[in-house]
Amino acid sequence: MLKQALELWRKERNAKGTTLHRRLLLFFWLICGSLILAFTLLLMVFGITGREEKTVLNHFNTELSIVSSTINEDFARVSLGGISIAEELSSRSDDFFEANHIQASDLQEDPTWIEPLLAEYIQTLESAVRNRMCGGVFVILDATVRPEAEDADVSKAGIFLKKTQPTATDVIGVDIHYLRGPAQIAREHEIMLLGQWRMEYDISQQQFFNRVMEVARENPDLPLSRLYYWSGRVTLQGNSEAGFLLCVPLRSEDGTVFGLCGVEVSDRLFKILYTPEGGSYENIFTIMAPSNETSLGTSRGLIAGNHYLTGNRWSDDLVCEGKRDEFEYFSSKNEVYGGVSTTVRLYPNGSPYKERDWTVAVLMPQAILEEAIEGNVTYFIAIVVILLIASIFASFYVSHHYLRPVKEALSSIRTTSNEDRKAYPYLEINDLFDYLEEKDREHEEEIRQREQHHQRVQNEYEKAQLELSRLAYSRKSEIDPDLYQQFLKHLFTLTPTEREVFNLYVSGKHAKEIMEIMNIKENTLKYHNRNIYGKLGVTSRKELLRYAALMQQDNKGGIDK
């Protein structure tokens, strides 16, 4: 039913046609709309759509490139520094063992040697923490000064010197604090104890210690440069600040692995060094963590970000959701993050840990990222829509202004005489009026000529009728009744063409007029005349008209057509 109604409407519209104003309005709007859409398409071809996807992606890639290259360089430098510290401490240990005629394995059996050995380390550790980029340096021995204690198997002796300063890369005016180790050594070297100080390490939940010791013992032929290990995020028992720990085993000349040492990249230091330049993207942040194909180990990673993530630490890993529009997405329990990531290499070839992947990612909460990607696309669409609407109003105005004189001119044709008609701003309209005025004059002349011709014909007809009547009354006595009856009888034997010729004669037409009316030649007319005269029994046009006049007087008309 709806289809039928639509077809009916179309038929009515096609039958009625459309107005000039509507056509011109549509024409102007199509021109304006086409130009606006073409301009919009051109902007889209060149990537100017209001979307900031490429801008955001370039910013993320730039930040990732800067951060990842900086991390590669810094962590390589820290690794070399940690190896250097381990080699120096191992050399000092061998000298200490030789001077005291003991072996590295004796530390577990006779804990009285532990504090003197740690005292040998303090100078190296203090120099390292002052002159290296780090959050602290440490040494952990596989021994305890309290072998009789219940927790002796998870209590390990050692030293942890913590660097506290406004900027972690300064080497002048550095404050060194004592976080772990014998208090006597700290007092002798005038190092202040932190409020979180402990005598020994509690490694009950520190998996990195046992891992490094086991791997080093399983690979006695590998140099220290292949045995260093980067832990994930670690918070020492009783400590508040987390960090990555570079762990390098301590190995004596006889091959005994008796402890480890290393460097801490603290949470605070990581934030200072690797926070991305947010610019207009305030919620962007860097994360570095162990990773695999399906997840990012944020529970063991560090975050460097702005106020949005200051102090934040994830307890769960992020799950890889895949890529979309060149951005990678990772989800947690409560949030989805998007950005870019790359793998960083922390271990050399030949390292037992070379299969451990680490990833550096520059991320942002998905909602904020998508808002940044959208950019000004809403404004872009709004501008295009406004331009289209403006083109419609402009088309209305222009078409109305343009057609107003045309409408006035067309209206004046019906309401204004030629003498009162004014000049219009369009030459075509004035030419049209001149043409119509000329046609009016020609038409009036033609009507006048027709009226004259009609009057002339009417006069001739009346004259012929008068002549017929006169002939009928004056010569009725001259007509033979038998011949007249024969005339009437044979009228019906005339053909249609002959009857037409007969009636034209009766109406007062002359031969020339009959040829023009019937569009026949003179010979053809003569042929019809002979047939008419022969059938009606007359010998001339005069005799024919005499009988016709008498017939008209008798029945007030001619023969039926």
Coordinates of C-alpha atoms in Angstrom, one line a residue:
M1 CA 0.0 0.0 0.0
L2 CA 2.8 2.3 0.9
K3 CA 4.5 1.5 -2.4
Q4 CA 1.3 2.3 -4.4
A5 CA 1.0 5.6 -2.5
L6 CA 4.6 6.5 -3.3
E7 CA 4.1 5.7 -7.0
L8 CA 0.9 7.8 -7.1
W9 CA 2.7 10.7 -5.5
R10 CA 5.5 10.4 -8.1
K11 CA 3.0 10.3 -11.0
E12 CA 1.2 13.4 -9.6
R13 CA 4.5 15.2 -9.2
N14 CA 5.7 14.3 -12.7
A15 CA 2.3 15.4 -14.1
K16 CA 2.4 18.7 -12.3
G17 CA 6.1 19.3 -12.9
T18 CA 8.2 21.5 -10.6
T19 CA 8.7 25.2 -10.2
L20 CA 11.6 27.2 -11.5
H21 CA 12.4 28.3 -8.0
R22 CA 12.6 24.7 -6.7
R23 CA 14.8 23.7 -9.5
L24 CA 17.1 26.6 -9.1
L25 CA 17.2 26.1 -5.3
L26 CA 18.2 22.5 -5.8
F27 CA 20.8 23.4 -8.4
F28 CA 22.5 26.0 -6.1
W29 CA 22.4 23.6 -3.1
L30 CA 23.9 20.8 -5.2
I31 CA 26.7 23.1 -6.3
C32 CA 27.4 24.3 -2.8
G33 CA 27.0 20.8 -1.2
S34 CA 29.3 19.3 -3.9
L35 CA 32.0 21.9 -3.3
I36 CA 31.8 21.4 0.5
L37 CA 31.9 17.6 0.2
A38 CA 34.7 17.7 -2.3
F39 CA 36.7 20.0 0.0
T40 CA 36.0 17.6 2.9
L41 CA 37.1 14.6 0.9
L42 CA 40.3 16.4 0.0
L43 CA 41.0 17.1 3.6
M44 CA 40.4 13.5 4.5
V45 CA 42.7 12.3 1.7
F46 CA 45.5 14.4 3.3
G47 CA 44.6 13.1 6.7
I48 CA 43.0 16.3 8.0
T49 CA 39.9 14.9 9.6
G50 CA 40.0 16.2 13.1
R51 CA 41.2 12.7 14.3
E52 CA 44.4 12.8 16.2
E53 CA 45.2 9.1 15.7
K54 CA 48.5 9.7 13.8
T55 CA 49.5 12.5 16.1
V56 CA 48.9 10.4 19.2
L57 CA 50.6 7.3 17.7
N58 CA 53.7 9.4 16.7
H59 CA 53.9 10.8 20.2
F60 CA 53.7 7.4 21.7
N61 CA 56.2 5.9 19.3
T62 CA 58.6 8.8 20.0
E63 CA 58.2 8.5 23.7
L64 CA 58.7 4.7 23.5
S65 CA 61.8 5.1 21.3
I66 CA 63.4 7.6 23.7
V67 CA 62.5 5.6 26.9
S68 CA 63.4 2.2 25.5
S69 CA 66.8 3.4 24.2
T70 CA 67.5 5.2 27.4
I71 CA 66.6 2.1 29.4
N72 CA 68.8 -0.1 27.2
E73 CA 71.7 2.2 27.7
D74 CA 71.2 2.8 31.4
F75 CA 70.6 -0.8 32.3
A76 CA 73.6 -2.0 30.3
R77 CA 75.7 0.6 32.2
V78 CA 74.3 -0.5 35.5
S79 CA 74.9 -4.2 34.6
L80 CA 78.6 -3.4 33.8
G81 CA 78.9 -1.4 37.0
G82 CA 77.4 -4.3 39.0
I83 CA 79.8 -6.8 37.4
S84 CA 82.7 -4.5 38.2
I85 CA 81.5 -4.3 41.9
A86 CA 81.2 -8.1 42.1
E87 CA 84.7 -8.6 40.6
E88 CA 86.2 -6.1 43.1
L89 CA 84.3 -7.6 46.1
S90 CA 85.3 -11.2 45.0
S91 CA 88.9 -10.1 44.8
R92 CA 88.7 -8.4 48.3
S93 CA 87.1 -11.6 49.6
D94 CA 89.9 -13.8 48.2
D95 CA 92.4 -11.5 49.9
F96 CA 90.5 -11.7 53.1
F97 CA 90.3 -15.5 53.0
E98 CA 93.9 -15.9 52.2
A99 CA 95.0 -13.5 54.9
N100 CA 92.9 -15.3 57.5
H101 CA 93.6 -18.8 56.2
I102 CA 90.0 -19.6 55.7
Q103 CA 87.8 -20.5 52.8
A104 CA 84.5 -19.1 51.6
S105 CA 82.6 -22.1 52.9
D106 CA 83.9 -21.4 56.4
L107 CA 81.6 -18.3 56.7
Q108 CA 78.6 -20.6 57.3
E109 CA 80.4 -22.6 60.0
D110 CA 82.1 -19.7 61.7
P111 CA 80.0 -16.5 61.6
T112 CA 82.6 -14.5 63.5
W113 CA 84.3 -13.9 60.1
I114 CA 81.2 -12.3 58.6
E115 CA 81.4 -8.8 60.1
P116 CA 85.1 -8.4 59.4
L117 CA 84.5 -9.5 55.8
L118 CA 81.6 -7.0 55.4
A119 CA 83.9 -4.3 56.8
E120 CA 86.2 -5.0 53.8
Y121 CA 83.3 -4.3 51.4
I122 CA 82.1 -1.0 52.8
Q123 CA 84.6 1.3 51.1
T124 CA 83.8 -0.3 47.6
L125 CA 80.0 -0.1 48.3
E126 CA 80.2 3.5 49.5
S127 CA 82.2 4.6 46.4
A128 CA 79.8 2.8 44.1
V129 CA 76.6 4.3 45.6
R130 CA 78.1 7.8 45.5
N131 CA 79.3 7.7 41.9
R132 CA 76.9 5.5 40.1
M133 CA 73.3 6.0 38.9
C134 CA 71.4 3.9 41.3
G135 CA 69.0 3.9 44.2
G136 CA 71.4 1.9 46.3
V137 CA 74.0 -0.9 46.4
F138 CA 74.0 -4.1 48.3
V139 CA 75.8 -7.3 49.2
I140 CA 74.1 -10.5 50.6
L141 CA 76.2 -13.4 51.9
D142 CA 75.0 -16.9 52.0
A143 CA 75.6 -17.0 55.8
T144 CA 74.1 -15.5 59.0
V145 CA 75.6 -14.2 62.2
R146 CA 72.7 -16.0 64.1
P147 CA 73.1 -19.7 63.0
E148 CA 71.3 -20.8 66.2
A149 CA 68.1 -18.7 65.5
E150 CA 64.9 -20.4 64.2
D151 CA 64.9 -18.4 61.0
A152 CA 68.6 -18.9 60.4
D153 CA 67.9 -20.6 57.0
V154 CA 66.2 -17.4 55.6
S155 CA 68.3 -14.8 57.5
K156 CA 71.3 -13.6 55.5
A157 CA 74.1 -11.2 56.5
G158 CA 75.0 -8.3 54.3
I159 CA 75.0 -4.6 53.7
F160 CA 72.5 -2.3 51.8
L161 CA 73.5 1.3 51.3
K162 CA 70.6 3.5 50.3
K163 CA 71.0 6.7 48.3
T164 CA 68.5 9.5 49.2
Q165 CA 68.8 12.7 47.3
P166 CA 66.5 15.2 45.4
T167 CA 67.8 14.0 42.0
A168 CA 69.1 10.5 41.7
T169 CA 71.8 11.3 39.2
D170 CA 73.7 13.9 41.3
V171 CA 77.0 12.8 42.7
I172 CA 77.7 15.9 44.9
G173 CA 76.0 16.2 48.2
V174 CA 74.7 12.7 48.1
D175 CA 73.1 11.4 51.3
I176 CA 74.0 7.7 52.1
H177 CA 71.9 5.8 54.6
Y178 CA 72.3 2.4 56.1
L179 CA 69.4 0.0 55.4
R180 CA 70.9 -3.4 56.2
G181 CA 74.1 -4.6 57.9
P182 CA 76.0 -4.5 61.1
A183 CA 75.4 -1.2 63.0
Q184 CA 79.1 -1.1 64.1
I185 CA 80.3 -0.7 60.5
A186 CA 77.8 2.1 59.9
R187 CA 79.0 4.0 63.0
E188 CA 82.7 3.5 62.1
H189 CA 82.0 5.1 58.7
E190 CA 79.6 7.7 60.0
I191 CA 76.7 6.4 57.9
M192 CA 73.2 7.1 59.3
L193 CA 70.9 4.2 59.9
L194 CA 67.4 4.5 58.3
G195 CA 64.3 3.9 60.4
Q196 CA 63.8 0.7 58.4
W197 CA 67.2 -0.6 59.3
R198 CA 67.6 -4.3 60.0
M199 CA 70.7 -6.3 60.9
E200 CA 70.2 -9.0 58.3
Y201 CA 68.1 -9.7 55.2
D202 CA 65.0 -11.8 55.4
I203 CA 64.9 -13.7 52.2
S204 CA 61.8 -15.8 53.0
Q205 CA 59.8 -14.2 50.2
Q206 CA 62.8 -13.0 48.1
Q207 CA 63.0 -15.6 45.3
F208 CA 65.8 -13.7 43.5
F209 CA 68.5 -14.8 46.0
N210 CA 68.1 -18.5 45.7
R211 CA 67.7 -18.3 41.9
V212 CA 70.9 -16.4 41.4
M213 CA 72.8 -18.7 43.8
E214 CA 71.5 -21.9 42.2
V215 CA 72.2 -20.7 38.6
A216 CA 75.7 -19.6 39.5
R217 CA 76.5 -22.9 41.1
E218 CA 75.1 -24.8 38.1
N219 CA 77.3 -22.9 35.7
P220 CA 80.7 -22.7 37.3
D221 CA 82.5 -22.1 34.0
L222 CA 80.5 -19.0 33.1
P223 CA 82.1 -15.6 33.8
L224 CA 80.3 -13.2 36.0
S225 CA 79.4 -11.1 32.9
R226 CA 77.0 -14.0 31.9
L227 CA 75.6 -14.7 35.4
Y228 CA 74.1 -11.4 36.4
Y229 CA 70.3 -11.3 36.9
W230 CA 67.7 -8.6 36.9
S231 CA 65.0 -9.3 39.4
G232 CA 61.4 -8.1 38.9
R233 CA 60.0 -5.5 41.3
V234 CA 61.3 -6.4 44.8
T235 CA 60.4 -4.9 48.2
L236 CA 62.8 -6.0 50.9
Q237 CA 61.1 -7.4 54.0
G238 CA 60.4 -4.5 56.4
N239 CA 61.2 -1.9 53.6
S240 CA 58.7 0.5 52.0
E241 CA 60.3 1.3 48.6
A242 CA 60.4 -1.2 45.8
G243 CA 62.8 -1.5 42.9
F244 CA 64.6 -3.7 40.4
L245 CA 67.7 -5.4 41.7
L246 CA 70.7 -6.3 39.6
C247 CA 72.2 -9.4 41.2
V248 CA 75.7 -10.6 40.5
P249 CA 77.1 -13.7 42.3
L250 CA 80.2 -13.5 44.4
R251 CA 82.5 -16.3 43.6
S252 CA 85.9 -17.1 45.3
E253 CA 89.0 -18.4 43.5
D254 CA 88.1 -22.0 44.4
G255 CA 84.8 -21.6 42.6
T256 CA 82.6 -21.3 45.7
V257 CA 79.6 -19.1 45.3
F258 CA 79.2 -17.5 48.7
G259 CA 76.8 -14.6 48.1
L260 CA 75.8 -11.9 45.7
C261 CA 76.0 -8.2 45.3
G262 CA 74.4 -5.7 43.0
V263 CA 72.7 -2.4 42.3
E264 CA 69.2 -1.2 43.0
V265 CA 67.1 0.8 40.5
S266 CA 64.6 2.1 42.9
D267 CA 61.0 2.9 42.2
R268 CA 61.7 6.6 42.8
L269 CA 64.7 6.6 40.5
F270 CA 62.7 4.8 37.8
K271 CA 60.1 7.5 37.9
I272 CA 62.6 10.3 37.8
L273 CA 64.4 8.8 34.8
Y274 CA 61.7 7.3 32.6
T275 CA 58.6 9.3 33.1
P276 CA 57.5 10.2 29.5
E277 CA 57.0 13.8 28.4
G278 CA 53.2 14.0 28.6
G279 CA 52.7 17.3 27.0
S280 CA 49.0 17.4 26.2
Y281 CA 48.7 13.8 27.2
E282 CA 48.9 14.1 31.0
N283 CA 47.9 10.5 31.7
I284 CA 50.6 8.8 29.7
F285 CA 53.0 6.5 31.6
T286 CA 55.9 4.1 31.2
I287 CA 55.9 0.6 32.5
M288 CA 58.8 -1.9 32.4
A289 CA 58.2 -5.5 33.4
P290 CA 58.9 -9.1 32.5
S291 CA 56.6 -10.4 29.8
N292 CA 55.5 -13.3 27.7
E293 CA 53.3 -13.7 24.7
T294 CA 50.0 -13.4 26.6
S295 CA 50.7 -11.0 29.5
L296 CA 52.7 -8.2 30.8
G297 CA 54.1 -9.0 34.3
T298 CA 53.1 -5.7 35.9
S299 CA 53.0 -7.4 39.3
R300 CA 56.8 -7.5 39.0
G301 CA 57.2 -4.2 37.0
L302 CA 57.8 -0.5 37.8
I303 CA 55.8 2.4 36.6
A304 CA 57.0 5.9 35.6
G305 CA 54.1 8.3 35.1
N306 CA 52.6 11.5 36.1
H307 CA 50.2 12.3 38.9
Y308 CA 47.8 9.8 37.5
L309 CA 50.0 6.9 38.6
T310 CA 52.2 8.4 41.2
G311 CA 53.0 5.6 43.8
N312 CA 50.8 3.1 42.0
R313 CA 51.9 -0.5 41.8
W314 CA 49.9 -3.3 40.2
S315 CA 49.4 -6.5 42.1
D316 CA 48.1 -8.3 39.0
D317 CA 49.5 -8.8 35.5
L318 CA 48.1 -7.1 32.4
V319 CA 46.6 -9.4 29.8
C320 CA 47.4 -8.7 26.1
E321 CA 44.2 -7.9 24.2
G322 CA 45.9 -7.5 20.8
K323 CA 46.4 -4.6 18.5
R324 CA 43.8 -2.2 17.1
D325 CA 44.6 0.8 14.9
E326 CA 48.3 0.4 15.5
F327 CA 47.8 0.6 19.3
E328 CA 48.3 -2.4 21.7
Y329 CA 45.7 -2.9 24.4
F330 CA 46.2 -4.6 27.8
S331 CA 43.5 -5.3 30.4
S332 CA 43.5 -5.6 34.1
K333 CA 40.6 -6.4 36.4
N334 CA 39.3 -2.9 36.5
E335 CA 40.8 -1.1 33.5
V336 CA 42.0 -1.4 29.9
Y337 CA 45.1 0.4 28.8
G338 CA 46.3 1.2 25.3
G339 CA 49.6 2.3 23.8
V340 CA 52.8 0.8 22.3
S341 CA 55.5 -1.5 23.5
T342 CA 58.8 -3.0 22.6
T343 CA 61.1 -5.7 23.9
V344 CA 64.3 -4.7 25.6
R345 CA 67.3 -7.0 25.9
L346 CA 68.9 -7.1 29.3
Y347 CA 71.1 -10.2 28.9
P348 CA 73.9 -11.1 26.6
N349 CA 74.2 -14.3 24.5
G350 CA 75.3 -17.2 26.6
S351 CA 73.4 -16.0 29.6
P352 CA 71.2 -18.6 31.4
Y353 CA 68.6 -15.8 31.6
K354 CA 68.6 -14.8 27.9
E355 CA 65.1 -16.4 27.4
R356 CA 63.6 -14.0 29.9
D357 CA 61.8 -11.3 28.0
W358 CA 61.4 -7.8 29.3
T359 CA 59.0 -5.3 27.8
V360 CA 58.9 -1.5 28.0
A361 CA 55.5 0.0 27.2
V362 CA 54.1 3.5 27.0
L363 CA 50.4 3.3 27.9
M364 CA 47.4 5.3 28.8
P365 CA 43.9 4.4 30.0
Q366 CA 41.8 3.3 27.0
A367 CA 39.0 5.8 27.6
I368 CA 41.5 8.7 27.7
L369 CA 43.4 7.3 24.7
E370 CA 40.3 7.0 22.6
E371 CA 39.3 10.5 23.5
A372 CA 42.8 11.7 22.5
I373 CA 42.6 9.8 19.2
E374 CA 39.1 11.3 18.4
G375 CA 40.6 14.7 18.9
N376 CA 38.5 17.4 17.1
V377 CA 36.6 15.0 14.9
T378 CA 33.4 16.2 16.5
Y379 CA 34.2 19.8 15.7
F380 CA 35.3 18.8 12.2
I381 CA 31.9 17.1 11.6
A382 CA 30.1 20.0 13.1
I383 CA 31.8 22.4 10.8
V384 CA 30.9 20.4 7.8
V385 CA 27.3 20.2 8.9
I386 CA 27.2 23.9 9.6
L387 CA 28.6 24.6 6.1
L388 CA 26.0 22.3 4.5
I389 CA 23.2 24.1 6.4
A390 CA 24.6 27.5 5.6
S391 CA 24.8 26.4 1.9
I392 CA 21.0 25.5 2.1
F393 CA 20.2 29.0 3.5
A394 CA 22.5 30.7 1.0
S395 CA 20.8 28.7 -1.8
F396 CA 17.4 29.9 -0.6
Y397 CA 18.5 33.5 -0.5
V398 CA 20.4 33.5 -3.8
S399 CA 17.6 31.6 -5.7
H400 CA 14.9 33.9 -4.3
H401 CA 17.0 37.0 -5.0
Y402 CA 17.8 35.8 -8.5
L403 CA 14.2 34.7 -9.4
R404 CA 12.4 37.7 -7.9
P405 CA 12.7 39.8 -11.1
V406 CA 11.7 36.8 -13.2
K407 CA 8.6 36.2 -11.1
E408 CA 7.7 39.8 -11.3
A409 CA 8.1 39.8 -15.0
L410 CA 6.0 36.7 -15.5
S411 CA 3.3 38.1 -13.2
S412 CA 3.3 41.4 -15.1
I413 CA 2.4 39.5 -18.3
R414 CA -1.0 38.8 -16.8
T415 CA -1.6 42.0 -15.0
T416 CA 0.2 44.8 -16.9
S417 CA -0.3 46.2 -20.4
N418 CA 2.6 46.5 -22.8
E419 CA 2.6 50.3 -22.4
D420 CA 2.9 50.1 -18.6
R421 CA 5.5 47.4 -18.5
K422 CA 8.8 48.4 -16.9
A423 CA 12.4 47.4 -17.9
Y424 CA 13.9 44.5 -15.9
P425 CA 17.6 43.9 -15.0
Y426 CA 17.8 40.8 -17.2
L427 CA 18.3 41.4 -20.9
E428 CA 16.7 38.0 -21.7
I429 CA 13.4 39.0 -20.0
N430 CA 13.3 42.3 -21.9
D431 CA 14.0 40.5 -25.2
L432 CA 11.2 38.0 -24.3
F433 CA 8.7 40.9 -23.7
D434 CA 9.7 42.5 -27.0
Y435 CA 9.2 39.2 -28.8
L436 CA 5.8 38.7 -27.1
E437 CA 4.7 42.2 -27.9
E438 CA 5.7 41.6 -31.6
K439 CA 3.8 38.3 -31.6
D440 CA 0.8 40.1 -30.1
R441 CA 0.8 42.6 -32.9
E442 CA 1.1 39.8 -35.5
H443 CA -1.7 37.9 -33.8
E444 CA -4.0 41.0 -33.8
E445 CA -3.3 41.6 -37.5
E446 CA -4.0 38.0 -38.3
I447 CA -7.3 38.1 -36.3
R448 CA -8.2 41.3 -38.1
Q449 CA -7.5 39.7 -41.5
R450 CA -9.5 36.7 -40.6
E451 CA -12.4 38.8 -39.5
Q452 CA -12.3 40.7 -42.8
H453 CA -12.2 37.4 -44.7
H454 CA -15.0 36.0 -42.7
Q455 CA -17.1 39.1 -43.3
R456 CA -16.4 38.9 -47.0
V457 CA -17.3 35.2 -47.1
Q458 CA -20.4 35.9 -45.1
N459 CA -21.4 38.6 -47.5
E460 CA -20.8 36.3 -50.5
Y461 CA -22.8 33.6 -48.8
E462 CA -25.7 35.9 -48.1
K463 CA -25.4 37.2 -51.7
A464 CA -25.5 33.6 -53.0
Q465 CA -28.5 32.8 -50.8
L466 CA -30.2 35.9 -52.0
E467 CA -29.4 34.9 -55.6
L468 CA -30.7 31.4 -55.1
S469 CA -33.9 32.7 -53.6
R470 CA -34.4 35.1 -56.4
L471 CA -33.8 32.5 -59.0
A472 CA -36.1 30.1 -57.2
Y473 CA -39.0 32.6 -57.2
S474 CA -38.3 34.1 -60.5
R475 CA -37.8 31.0 -62.5
K476 CA -39.8 28.4 -60.7
S477 CA -42.2 28.5 -63.6
E478 CA -39.4 27.9 -66.0
I479 CA -38.3 24.6 -64.4
D480 CA -39.8 21.3 -65.8
P481 CA -41.3 19.5 -62.8
D482 CA -40.3 16.1 -64.2
L483 CA -36.6 17.3 -64.6
Y484 CA -36.7 18.8 -61.1
Q485 CA -37.9 15.5 -59.6
Q486 CA -35.3 13.6 -61.6
F487 CA -32.7 16.1 -60.1
L488 CA -33.9 15.4 -56.6
K489 CA -33.9 11.7 -57.1
H490 CA -30.4 11.5 -58.5
L491 CA -28.9 13.7 -55.7
F492 CA -28.4 10.5 -53.6
T493 CA -26.4 8.9 -56.4
L494 CA -23.5 11.4 -55.9
T495 CA -20.3 10.1 -54.2
P496 CA -19.1 11.7 -51.0
T497 CA -16.6 13.8 -52.9
E498 CA -19.2 14.8 -55.4
R499 CA -21.7 15.8 -52.6
E500 CA -19.0 17.9 -51.0
V501 CA -18.3 19.7 -54.3
F502 CA -22.1 20.1 -54.8
N503 CA -22.6 21.6 -51.4
L504 CA -19.7 24.1 -51.9
Y505 CA -21.4 25.3 -55.1
V506 CA -24.7 25.6 -53.3
S507 CA -22.9 27.6 -50.5
G508 CA -21.8 30.2 -53.1
K509 CA -18.2 29.1 -53.6
H510 CA -16.5 29.6 -56.9
A511 CA -14.4 27.0 -58.7
K512 CA -11.1 28.5 -57.5
E513 CA -12.2 28.6 -53.9
I514 CA -13.4 25.0 -54.1
M515 CA -10.0 23.9 -55.4
E516 CA -8.3 25.6 -52.5
I517 CA -10.7 24.2 -49.9
M518 CA -10.5 20.7 -51.2
N519 CA -6.9 21.0 -52.2
I520 CA -7.5 19.6 -55.7
K521 CA -6.5 20.6 -59.2
E522 CA -8.6 22.2 -61.9
N523 CA -8.8 19.0 -64.0
T524 CA -10.0 17.1 -61.0
L525 CA -12.7 19.7 -60.3
K526 CA -13.8 19.5 -63.9
Y527 CA -14.0 15.7 -63.7
H528 CA -16.3 16.0 -60.6
N529 CA -18.4 18.7 -62.4
R530 CA -19.0 16.4 -65.4
N531 CA -20.0 13.5 -63.1
I532 CA -22.3 15.8 -61.1
Y533 CA -23.9 17.4 -64.2
G534 CA -24.4 14.0 -65.8
K535 CA -26.0 12.4 -62.8
L536 CA -28.3 15.3 -62.0
G537 CA -29.3 16.0 -65.6
V538 CA -28.0 19.6 -65.8
T539 CA -25.8 21.2 -68.3
S540 CA -24.2 24.1 -66.5
R541 CA -23.4 25.5 -63.1
K542 CA -26.2 28.1 -63.6
E543 CA -28.8 25.4 -64.1
L544 CA -27.4 23.5 -61.1
L545 CA -27.8 26.5 -58.8
R546 CA -31.3 27.1 -60.1
Y547 CA -32.4 23.5 -59.1
A548 CA -30.5 23.9 -55.8
A549 CA -32.2 27.2 -55.0
L550 CA -35.6 25.6 -55.6
M551 CA -34.6 22.6 -53.4
Q552 CA -33.6 24.9 -50.6
Q553 CA -36.8 26.8 -50.8
D554 CA -38.8 23.5 -50.6
N555 CA -37.0 21.9 -47.6
K556 CA -34.9 24.8 -46.1
G557 CA -31.5 23.1 -46.6
G558 CA -29.2 21.0 -48.8
I559 CA -28.6 17.4 -49.1
D560 CA -27.5 15.5 -46.0
K561 CA -23.8 15.0 -45.6

